[in-house]
PDB file of C-alpha atoms in Angstrom:
ATOM      1  CA  MET A   1       0.000   0.000   0.000  1.00 49.00           C
ATOM      2  CA  LYS A   2       2.801   2.383   0.963  1.00 48.00           C
ATOM      3  CA  LYS A   3       4.656   1.463  -2.216  1.00 49.00           C
ATOM      4  CA  ALA A   4       1.606   2.307  -4.343  1.00 50.00           C
ATOM      5  CA  ILE A   5       1.432   5.759  -2.748  1.00 46.00           C
ATOM      6  CA  LEU A   6       5.167   6.450  -2.963  1.00 43.00           C
ATOM      7  CA  LEU A   7       5.546   5.717  -6.691  1.00 44.00           C
ATOM      8  CA  PRO A   8       3.236   8.560  -7.888  1.00 45.00           C
ATOM      9  CA  LEU A   9       4.888  10.938  -5.408  1.00 43.00           C
ATOM     10  CA  ILE A  10       8.329  10.054  -6.721  1.00 41.00           C
ATOM     11  CA  ALA A  11       7.131  10.609 -10.308  1.00 43.00           C
ATOM     12  CA  ILE A  12       5.708  14.038  -9.434  1.00 42.00           C
ATOM     13  CA  ILE A  13       8.901  15.087  -7.661  1.00 40.00           C
ATOM     14  CA  ALA A  14      10.988  13.884 -10.614  1.00 43.00           C
ATOM     15  CA  MET A  15       8.882  15.928 -13.048  1.00 46.00           C
ATOM     16  CA  GLN A  16       9.280  19.028 -10.878  1.00 46.00           C
ATOM     17  CA  ILE A  17      13.040  18.529 -10.820  1.00 44.00           C
ATOM     18  CA  VAL A  18      13.120  18.246 -14.629  1.00 44.00           C
ATOM     19  CA  ALA A  19      10.915  21.319 -14.991  1.00 48.00           C
ATOM     20  CA  ALA A  20      13.229  23.281 -12.720  1.00 50.00           C
ATOM     21  CA  ALA A  21      16.207  21.986 -14.706  1.00 85.00           C
ATOM     22  CA  ILE A  22      14.988  23.613 -17.975  1.00 95.00           C
ATOM     23  CA  ASN A  23      14.732  27.369 -18.274  1.00 96.00           C
ATOM     24  CA  VAL A  24      13.248  29.067 -21.371  1.00 97.00           C
ATOM     25  CA  GLU A  25      13.431  32.769 -22.196  1.00 97.00           C
ATOM     26  CA  ILE A  26      11.657  34.442 -25.148  1.00 97.00           C
ATOM     27  CA  SER A  27      12.727  37.918 -26.295  1.00 96.00           C
ATOM     28  CA  PRO A  28      10.668  39.504 -29.104  1.00 94.00           C
ATOM     29  CA  LYS A  29      12.657  41.598 -31.595  1.00 90.00           C
ATOM     30  CA  LYS A  30      10.273  44.535 -31.076  1.00 91.00           C
ATOM     31  CA  ALA A  31       7.477  45.491 -28.713  1.00 87.00           C
ATOM     32  CA  GLU A  32       5.220  46.289 -31.689  1.00 96.00           C
ATOM     33  CA  PHE A  33       5.485  45.086 -35.284  1.00 97.00           C
ATOM     34  CA  ILE A  34       4.305  47.236 -38.197  1.00 96.00           C
ATOM     35  CA  GLU A  35       3.791  46.776 -41.944  1.00 95.00           C
ATOM     36  CA  GLY A  36       6.969  45.508 -43.594  1.00 95.00           C
ATOM     37  CA  ASP A  37       8.397  43.990 -40.385  1.00 96.00           C
ATOM     38  CA  MET A  38       9.168  40.311 -40.052  1.00 96.00           C
ATOM     39  CA  LEU A  39       7.647  38.642 -37.010  1.00 96.00           C
ATOM     40  CA  ALA A  40      10.614  37.281 -35.050  1.00 96.00           C
ATOM     41  CA  PHE A  41      11.940  36.550 -31.590  1.00 97.00           C
ATOM     42  CA  ASP A  42      15.140  35.359 -29.911  1.00 97.00           C
ATOM     43  CA  TYR A  43      15.125  32.531 -27.411  1.00 98.00           C
ATOM     44  CA  THR A  44      17.462  30.957 -24.882  1.00 98.00           C
ATOM     45  CA  ILE A  45      17.107  27.472 -23.395  1.00 97.00           C
ATOM     46  CA  SER A  46      19.311  26.446 -20.478  1.00 96.00           C
ATOM     47  CA  SER A  47      19.543  23.319 -18.341  1.00 96.00           C
ATOM     48  CA  THR A  48      20.921  22.545 -14.889  1.00 95.00           C
ATOM     49  CA  THR A  49      21.377  18.877 -15.784  1.00 95.00           C
ATOM     50  CA  LYS A  50      22.736  16.943 -18.729  1.00 95.00           C
ATOM     51  CA  GLN A  51      19.845  16.117 -21.045  1.00 96.00           C
ATOM     52  CA  GLU A  52      18.471  16.170 -24.591  1.00 96.00           C
ATOM     53  CA  ILE A  53      15.763  18.765 -25.156  1.00 97.00           C
ATOM     54  CA  ILE A  54      13.355  18.547 -28.097  1.00 97.00           C
ATOM     55  CA  PHE A  55      11.382  21.722 -28.778  1.00 98.00           C
ATOM     56  CA  ILE A  56       9.418  23.695 -31.400  1.00 98.00           C
ATOM     57  CA  PRO A  57       9.641  27.506 -31.717  1.00 97.00           C
ATOM     58  CA  HIS A  58       6.646  29.180 -33.337  1.00 97.00           C
ATOM     59  CA  ILE A  59       4.530  32.343 -33.726  1.00 96.00           C
ATOM     60  CA  MET A  60       0.757  32.001 -33.983  1.00 96.00           C
ATOM     61  CA  CYS A  61      -1.522  34.857 -35.117  1.00 96.00           C
ATOM     62  CA  PRO A  62      -5.338  34.752 -35.380  1.00 95.00           C
ATOM     63  CA  ALA A  63      -5.491  36.470 -38.791  1.00 93.00           C
ATOM     64  CA  ALA A  64      -2.023  36.579 -40.335  1.00 91.00           C
ATOM     65  CA  PRO A  65       0.236  34.136 -42.209  1.00 88.00           C
ATOM     66  CA  VAL A  66       2.281  31.818 -39.972  1.00 85.00           C
ATOM     67  CA  GLY A  67       5.538  29.990 -40.587  1.00 83.00           C
ATOM     68  CA  PHE A  68       6.142  26.251 -40.754  1.00 85.00           C
ATOM     69  CA  LEU A  69       6.588  24.167 -37.610  1.00 91.00           C
ATOM     70  CA  GLU A  70      10.186  22.986 -37.243  1.00 93.00           C
ATOM     71  CA  GLN A  71      11.215  20.568 -34.531  1.00 96.00           C
ATOM     72  CA  LYS A  72      14.663  21.206 -33.044  1.00 97.00           C
ATOM     73  CA  THR A  73      16.957  19.224 -30.721  1.00 96.00           C
ATOM     74  CA  ALA A  74      19.497  20.541 -28.207  1.00 96.00           C
ATOM     75  CA  ASN A  75      21.945  18.333 -26.257  1.00 96.00           C
ATOM     76  CA  LEU A  76      22.948  20.266 -23.169  1.00 95.00           C
ATOM     77  CA  ASN A  77      25.352  19.563 -20.345  1.00 95.00           C
ATOM     78  CA  ALA A  78      24.672  20.821 -16.850  1.00 95.00           C
ATOM     79  CA  GLY A  79      24.848  24.612 -16.832  1.00 93.00           C
ATOM     80  CA  ASP A  80      24.858  24.893 -20.641  1.00 94.00           C
ATOM     81  CA  SER A  81      22.441  26.938 -22.757  1.00 95.00           C
ATOM     82  CA  ILE A  82      21.614  27.442 -26.413  1.00 96.00           C
ATOM     83  CA  SER A  83      20.355  30.581 -28.138  1.00 96.00           C
ATOM     84  CA  GLY A  84      18.386  30.798 -31.342  1.00 96.00           C
ATOM     85  CA  LYS A  85      16.216  32.994 -33.484  1.00 96.00           C
ATOM     86  CA  TYR A  86      12.789  32.273 -34.904  1.00 96.00           C
ATOM     87  CA  GLN A  87      11.565  34.200 -37.966  1.00 94.00           C
ATOM     88  CA  GLY A  88       7.953  34.107 -39.105  1.00 93.00           C
ATOM     89  CA  ALA A  89       6.021  35.873 -41.849  1.00 92.00           C
ATOM     90  CA  VAL A  90       6.479  39.431 -43.116  1.00 95.00           C
ATOM     91  CA  ILE A  91       3.589  41.752 -42.248  1.00 96.00           C
ATOM     92  CA  GLU A  92       1.924  42.784 -45.505  1.00 94.00           C
ATOM     93  CA  GLU A  93      -0.389  45.685 -46.276  1.00 91.00           C
ATOM     94  CA  ASN A  94      -3.590  43.670 -45.901  1.00 93.00           C
ATOM     95  CA  VAL A  95      -2.798  42.358 -42.393  1.00 96.00           C
ATOM     96  CA  GLU A  96      -5.157  43.662 -39.704  1.00 96.00           C
ATOM     97  CA  PRO A  97      -4.039  44.820 -36.231  1.00 97.00           C
ATOM     98  CA  GLN A  98      -3.964  41.867 -33.824  1.00 97.00           C
ATOM     99  CA  GLU A  99      -2.180  40.127 -30.977  1.00 97.00           C
ATOM    100  CA  CYS A 100       0.044  37.123 -31.696  1.00 96.00           C
ATOM    101  CA  THR A 101       1.715  34.527 -29.482  1.00 96.00           C
ATOM    102  CA  ALA A 102       5.406  33.615 -29.612  1.00 97.00           C
ATOM    103  CA  SER A 103       6.081  30.235 -28.049  1.00 97.00           C
ATOM    104  CA  ILE A 104       8.630  27.539 -27.299  1.00 98.00           C
ATOM    105  CA  LYS A 105       6.962  24.152 -26.940  1.00 97.00           C
ATOM    106  CA  ILE A 106       9.074  21.584 -25.086  1.00 97.00           C
ATOM    107  CA  LEU A 107       8.317  18.031 -26.256  1.00 97.00           C
ATOM    108  CA  SER A 108      11.005  16.132 -24.309  1.00 94.00           C
ATOM    109  CA  PRO A 109      12.092  15.317 -21.637  1.00 95.00           C
ATOM    110  CA  GLU A 110       8.840  16.904 -20.461  1.00 93.00           C
ATOM    111  CA  LYS A 111       5.865  18.563 -22.126  1.00 95.00           C
ATOM    112  CA  ARG A 112       5.740  22.289 -21.442  1.00 96.00           C
ATOM    113  CA  LYS A 113       4.986  25.487 -23.309  1.00 96.00           C
ATOM    114  CA  VAL A 114       6.390  28.960 -22.692  1.00 97.00           C
ATOM    115  CA  GLU A 115       4.570  31.869 -24.368  1.00 97.00           C
ATOM    116  CA  LYS A 116       4.907  35.608 -24.871  1.00 96.00           C
ATOM    117  CA  LYS A 117       2.481  38.022 -26.560  1.00 96.00           C
ATOM    118  CA  LEU A 118       3.395  40.101 -29.633  1.00 95.00           C
ATOM    119  CA  LYS A 119       1.465  43.009 -31.134  1.00 97.00           C
ATOM    120  CA  ILE A 120       0.888  43.781 -34.798  1.00 97.00           C
ATOM    121  CA  VAL A 121       0.060  47.474 -35.162  1.00 97.00           C
ATOM    122  CA  THR A 122      -1.361  48.321 -38.600  1.00 97.00           C
ATOM    123  CA  ASN A 123      -4.181  50.455 -39.986  1.00 96.00           C
ATOM    124  CA  PRO A 124      -7.536  48.642 -39.829  1.00 96.00           C
ATOM    125  CA  SER A 125      -9.652  48.164 -42.944  1.00 94.00           C
ATOM    126  CA  LEU A 126     -12.600  50.435 -43.615  1.00 93.00           C
ATOM    127  CA  ASP A 127     -15.917  48.773 -42.886  1.00 92.00           C
ATOM    128  CA  ILE A 128     -18.023  50.187 -45.704  1.00 93.00           C
ATOM    129  CA  THR A 129     -20.956  48.998 -47.821  1.00 93.00           C
ATOM    130  CA  ILE A 130     -21.806  50.550 -51.203  1.00 93.00           C
ATOM    131  CA  LYS A 131     -25.457  50.403 -52.253  1.00 95.00           C
ATOM    132  CA  THR A 132     -26.988  50.942 -55.708  1.00 96.00           C
ATOM    133  CA  CYS A 133     -30.663  51.853 -55.476  1.00 96.00           C
ATOM    134  CA  GLU A 134     -33.618  53.264 -57.406  1.00 93.00           C
ATOM    135  CA  ASP A 135     -34.210  56.195 -55.013  1.00 93.00           C
ATOM    136  CA  ASP A 136     -32.166  58.405 -52.698  1.00 89.00           C
ATOM    137  CA  LYS A 137     -33.574  56.744 -49.555  1.00 89.00           C
ATOM    138  CA  CYS A 138     -31.972  53.492 -50.695  1.00 90.00           C
ATOM    139  CA  ALA A 139     -34.110  51.209 -48.575  1.00 84.00           C
ATOM    140  CA  LYS A 140     -33.397  48.297 -50.930  1.00 86.00           C
ATOM    141  CA  ILE A 141     -30.259  47.404 -52.904  1.00 92.00           C
ATOM    142  CA  LYS A 142     -30.889  46.957 -56.627  1.00 94.00           C
ATOM    143  CA  ARG A 143     -28.566  45.648 -59.342  1.00 95.00           C
ATOM    144  CA  SER A 144     -30.901  45.779 -62.369  1.00 95.00           C
ATOM    145  CA  PHE A 145     -32.346  48.967 -63.893  1.00 96.00           C
ATOM    146  CA  VAL A 146     -34.286  50.145 -66.951  1.00 95.00           C
ATOM    147  CA  LYS A 147     -32.588  52.358 -69.540  1.00 96.00           C
ATOM    148  CA  GLY A 148     -33.154  56.043 -68.814  1.00 95.00           C
ATOM    149  CA  SER A 149     -33.701  55.555 -65.073  1.00 95.00           C
ATOM    150  CA  LYS A 150     -31.590  57.102 -62.330  1.00 95.00           C
ATOM    151  CA  VAL A 151     -29.177  54.969 -60.333  1.00 97.00           C
ATOM    152  CA  TYR A 152     -28.441  56.210 -56.814  1.00 97.00           C
ATOM    153  CA  LEU A 153     -25.186  55.446 -54.986  1.00 96.00           C
ATOM    154  CA  VAL A 154     -25.033  55.423 -51.190  1.00 95.00           C
ATOM    155  CA  ALA A 155     -22.128  54.537 -48.866  1.00 94.00           C
ATOM    156  CA  VAL A 156     -22.868  53.055 -45.444  1.00 93.00           C
ATOM    157  CA  SER A 157     -20.099  53.242 -42.819  1.00 94.00           C
ATOM    158  CA  LYS A 158     -19.701  53.999 -39.116  1.00 93.00           C
ATOM    159  CA  VAL A 159     -16.612  56.193 -39.608  1.00 94.00           C
ATOM    160  CA  SER A 160     -17.775  58.607 -42.375  1.00 91.00           C
ATOM    161  CA  PRO A 161     -14.932  58.136 -44.886  1.00 95.00           C
ATOM    162  CA  SER A 162     -14.379  60.110 -48.094  1.00 95.00           C
ATOM    163  CA  VAL A 163     -15.943  58.146 -50.975  1.00 96.00           C
ATOM    164  CA  SER A 164     -15.853  58.651 -54.743  1.00 95.00           C
ATOM    165  CA  ALA A 165     -16.933  56.540 -57.706  1.00 97.00           C
ATOM    166  CA  THR A 166     -16.288  56.193 -61.426  1.00 97.00           C
ATOM    167  CA  ILE A 167     -19.020  54.863 -63.703  1.00 98.00           C
ATOM    168  CA  ILE A 168     -17.867  52.803 -66.694  1.00 98.00           C
ATOM    169  CA  TYR A 169     -20.642  52.657 -69.291  1.00 98.00           C
ATOM    170  CA  PRO A 170     -21.207  49.682 -71.624  1.00 97.00           C
ATOM    171  CA  ASP A 171     -19.459  51.549 -74.464  1.00 97.00           C
ATOM    172  CA  GLY A 172     -16.391  52.206 -72.263  1.00 96.00           C
ATOM    173  CA  LYS A 173     -17.134  55.833 -71.416  1.00 96.00           C
ATOM    174  CA  LYS A 174     -16.065  56.845 -67.892  1.00 97.00           C
ATOM    175  CA  GLU A 175     -17.846  59.355 -65.680  1.00 97.00           C
ATOM    176  CA  PRO A 176     -16.892  60.419 -62.126  1.00 97.00           C
ATOM    177  CA  VAL A 177     -19.765  60.498 -59.631  1.00 96.00           C
ATOM    178  CA  ALA A 178     -19.889  61.763 -56.046  1.00 94.00           C
ATOM    179  CA  VAL A 179     -21.081  59.420 -53.302  1.00 94.00           C
ATOM    180  CA  PRO A 180     -23.791  59.859 -52.191  1.00 95.00           C
ATOM    181  CA  GLY A 181     -25.004  60.804 -55.654  1.00 95.00           C
ATOM    182  CA  SER A 182     -26.643  59.475 -58.796  1.00 96.00           C
ATOM    183  CA  PHE A 183     -26.239  59.025 -62.542  1.00 97.00           C
ATOM    184  CA  THR A 184     -28.594  58.322 -65.430  1.00 96.00           C
ATOM    185  CA  ALA A 185     -28.395  54.899 -67.055  1.00 96.00           C
ATOM    186  CA  SER A 186     -28.467  56.213 -70.631  1.00 96.00           C
ATOM    187  CA  GLN A 187     -27.211  52.993 -72.247  1.00 96.00           C
ATOM    188  CA  SER A 188     -28.395  49.421 -71.990  1.00 96.00           C
ATOM    189  CA  GLY A 189     -25.890  46.751 -71.034  1.00 96.00           C
ATOM    190  CA  LYS A 190     -23.472  46.046 -68.198  1.00 97.00           C
ATOM    191  CA  TYR A 191     -22.052  48.900 -66.091  1.00 98.00           C
ATOM    192  CA  ALA A 192     -19.065  48.847 -63.727  1.00 97.00           C
ATOM    193  CA  VAL A 193     -19.089  51.115 -60.681  1.00 97.00           C
ATOM    194  CA  GLU A 194     -15.531  51.547 -59.374  1.00 97.00           C
ATOM    195  CA  VAL A 195     -15.580  52.832 -55.798  1.00 96.00           C
ATOM    196  CA  SER A 196     -12.637  54.139 -53.761  1.00 96.00           C
ATOM    197  CA  SER A 197     -12.651  55.389 -50.194  1.00 96.00           C
ATOM    198  CA  SER A 198     -10.128  56.741 -47.709  1.00 95.00           C
ATOM    199  CA  LYS A 199      -9.835  57.978 -44.146  1.00 95.00           C
ATOM    200  CA  ALA A 200      -6.836  58.869 -42.004  1.00 95.00           C
ATOM    201  CA  GLY A 201      -5.748  55.938 -39.857  1.00 94.00           C
ATOM    202  CA  TYR A 202      -7.439  53.321 -42.073  1.00 96.00           C
ATOM    203  CA  LYS A 203      -6.465  51.214 -45.058  1.00 94.00           C
ATOM    204  CA  GLY A 204      -7.691  52.477 -48.424  1.00 92.00           C
ATOM    205  CA  PHE A 205     -10.843  50.814 -49.747  1.00 93.00           C
ATOM    206  CA  LYS A 206     -11.462  49.852 -53.386  1.00 94.00           C
ATOM    207  CA  ASN A 207     -14.288  47.818 -54.840  1.00 94.00           C
ATOM    208  CA  THR A 208     -16.071  47.316 -58.172  1.00 96.00           C
ATOM    209  CA  ILE A 209     -19.820  46.743 -58.424  1.00 95.00           C
ATOM    210  CA  GLU A 210     -21.565  45.563 -61.592  1.00 96.00           C
ATOM    211  CA  ILE A 211     -25.124  46.527 -62.523  1.00 97.00           C
ATOM    212  CA  ALA A 212     -27.263  45.610 -65.538  1.00 97.00           C
ATOM    213  CA  VAL A 213     -29.432  48.032 -67.515  1.00 96.00           C
ATOM    214  CA  ILE A 214     -32.117  46.656 -69.846  1.00 95.00           C
ATOM    215  CA  GLN A 215     -33.754  48.418 -72.799  1.00 90.00           C
ATOM    216  CA  GLN A 216     -37.251  48.408 -71.285  1.00 79.00           C
ATOM    217  CA  ALA A 217     -39.338  46.630 -68.703  1.00 65.00           C
ATOM    218  CA  TYR A 218     -40.578  43.317 -70.067  1.00 62.00           C
ATOM    219  CA  THR A 219     -44.083  42.010 -69.458  1.00 61.00           C
ATOM    220  CA  VAL A 220     -44.858  38.419 -70.418  1.00 57.00           C
ATOM    221  CA  PRO A 221     -47.790  38.533 -72.879  1.00 59.00           C
ATOM    222  CA  TYR A 222     -50.833  36.268 -72.657  1.00 55.00           C
ATOM    223  CA  ALA A 223     -52.481  34.797 -75.756  1.00 54.00           C
ATOM    224  CA  ASP A 224     -56.259  35.181 -76.149  1.00 54.00           C
ATOM    225  CA  PHE A 225     -57.652  32.468 -78.470  1.00 55.00           C
ATOM    226  CA  SER A 226     -61.193  33.060 -79.725  1.00 56.00           C
ATOM    227  CA  ILE A 227     -63.414  32.046 -82.665  1.00 55.00           C
ATOM    228  CA  LYS A 228     -64.836  34.802 -84.848  1.00 53.00           C
ATOM    229  CA  ALA A 229     -66.653  34.135 -88.130  1.00 49.00           C
ATOM    230  CA  GLY A 230     -65.196  30.629 -88.371  1.00 51.00           C
ATOM    231  CA  GLN A 231     -61.613  31.851 -87.926  1.00 54.00           C
ATOM    232  CA  ALA A 232     -59.230  31.597 -85.079  1.00 50.00           C
ATOM    233  CA  VAL A 233     -58.020  34.967 -83.865  1.00 50.00           C
ATOM    234  CA  VAL A 234     -54.801  35.190 -81.836  1.00 49.00           C
ATOM    235  CA  ARG A 235     -54.670  38.480 -80.004  1.00 52.00           C
ATOM    236  CA  PRO A 236     -51.740  39.307 -77.648  1.00 49.00           C
ATOM    237  CA  ILE A 237     -52.817  40.745 -74.347  1.00 48.00           C
ATOM    238  CA  PHE A 238     -50.205  42.488 -72.160  1.00 47.00           C
ATOM    239  CA  LYS A 239     -52.355  42.479 -69.053  1.00 47.00           C
ATOM    240  CA  GLN A 240     -53.855  39.326 -67.746  1.00 48.00           C
ATOM    241  CA  ALA A 241     -57.601  39.270 -68.310  1.00 45.00           C
ATOM    242  CA  THR A 242     -59.703  39.090 -65.171  1.00 49.00           C
ATOM    243  CA  ARG A 243     -63.337  38.396 -64.545  1.00 51.00           C
ATOM    244  CA  THR A 244     -65.529  38.871 -61.553  1.00 49.00           C
ATOM    245  CA  LEU A 245     -66.432  35.701 -59.733  1.00 50.00           C
ATOM    246  CA  PRO A 246     -69.026  35.227 -57.029  1.00 53.00           C
ATOM    247  CA  SER A 247     -67.537  35.667 -53.593  1.00 51.00           C
ATOM    248  CA  ASN A 248     -68.293  32.053 -52.705  1.00 55.00           C
ATOM    249  CA  ALA A 249     -66.995  30.584 -55.984  1.00 50.00           C
ATOM    250  CA  PRO A 250     -63.913  28.350 -55.607  1.00 52.00           C
ATOM    251  CA  ALA A 251     -60.750  29.397 -57.427  1.00 50.00           C
ATOM    252  CA  LYS A 252     -60.350  27.560 -60.717  1.00 52.00           C
ATOM    253  CA  LYS A 253     -56.940  26.261 -61.645  1.00 53.00           C
ATOM    254  CA  VAL A 254     -56.012  25.717 -65.269  1.00 52.00           C
ATOM    255  CA  SER A 255     -53.289  23.183 -65.927  1.00 60.00           C
ATOM    256  CA  ILE A 256     -50.896  23.337 -68.868  1.00 62.00           C
ATOM    257  CA  ARG A 257     -52.445  20.150 -70.265  1.00 63.00           C
ATOM    258  CA  SER A 258     -55.984  21.571 -70.291  1.00 65.00           C
ATOM    259  CA  PHE A 259     -54.709  24.824 -71.819  1.00 60.00           C
ATOM    260  CA  LEU A 260     -52.990  22.959 -74.671  1.00 61.00           C
ATOM    261  CA  SER A 261     -56.118  20.833 -75.156  1.00 66.00           C
ATOM    262  CA  ARG A 262     -58.235  23.960 -75.577  1.00 68.00           C
ATOM    263  CA  VAL A 263     -55.793  25.452 -78.078  1.00 54.00           C
ATOM    264  CA  THR A 264     -55.746  22.211 -80.102  1.00 59.00           C
ATOM    265  CA  GLY A 265     -59.560  22.163 -80.089  1.00 58.00           C
ATOM    266  CA  TYR A 266     -59.746  25.667 -81.533  1.00 51.00           C
ATOM    267  CA  PHE A 267     -57.450  24.786 -84.414  1.00 49.00           C
ATOM    268  CA  MET A 268     -59.283  21.503 -85.084  1.00 53.00           C
ATOM    269  CA  LYS A 269     -62.484  23.498 -85.624  1.00 51.00           C
ATOM    270  CA  ILE A 270     -60.729  25.657 -88.224  1.00 48.00           C
ATOM    271  CA  PHE A 271     -59.228  22.828 -90.227  1.00 47.00           C
TER     272      PHE A 271
END
């Protein structure tokens, strides 16, 4: 019984001795990293006993490129130490401000992780939405318009940036437009709306929106088949014919099959 209790205690004490025997220090190259900098840190691993240490240096960021994991081995005598440098990704223009973690993960002779926080300080992106609408209130976004109608441009953002747009017509003509503002869709076809926005302390914003302009509104015609003087008359109707039904009359559904049957019957009477 005593032996069963002593063995776990000995194991715990041994692990504490090993943990105390390994010392890890992480020294970031800078307190804050900006655009163009390479994420990097120096590290030192020392040991009070002779042992082989297997470890992985790394930098992890929530929304930035990270480097490959590389396992390293150090054979140290008592009182020895090794120093190294870890280099991660270069901070590019599109990287957002965030906090990263530099770490040394010990795999052997124990499992332990030492961490230190790093800061990426860059300009945040503009949070902006460009709407194309049929009126200046712009309650609903629209991407299809009729030739000759006005197209309204509205920018929605919490930080009130400076916004401008260039309209590229179907024939290639370019026209600058203020935002908020409007332009007349004088040609039918596909338009490109190139939008750019800026504000001090933020990344520049650029986006292209496509809209379609049709020649005229299209209404699906209905065919009215009737018999007059022994001849079939086909008369296009651009508004669906309606008739008054009694309030208690059930709605009558006409299937495609019955419709085709009626049409065939009309022509059979003619021929």
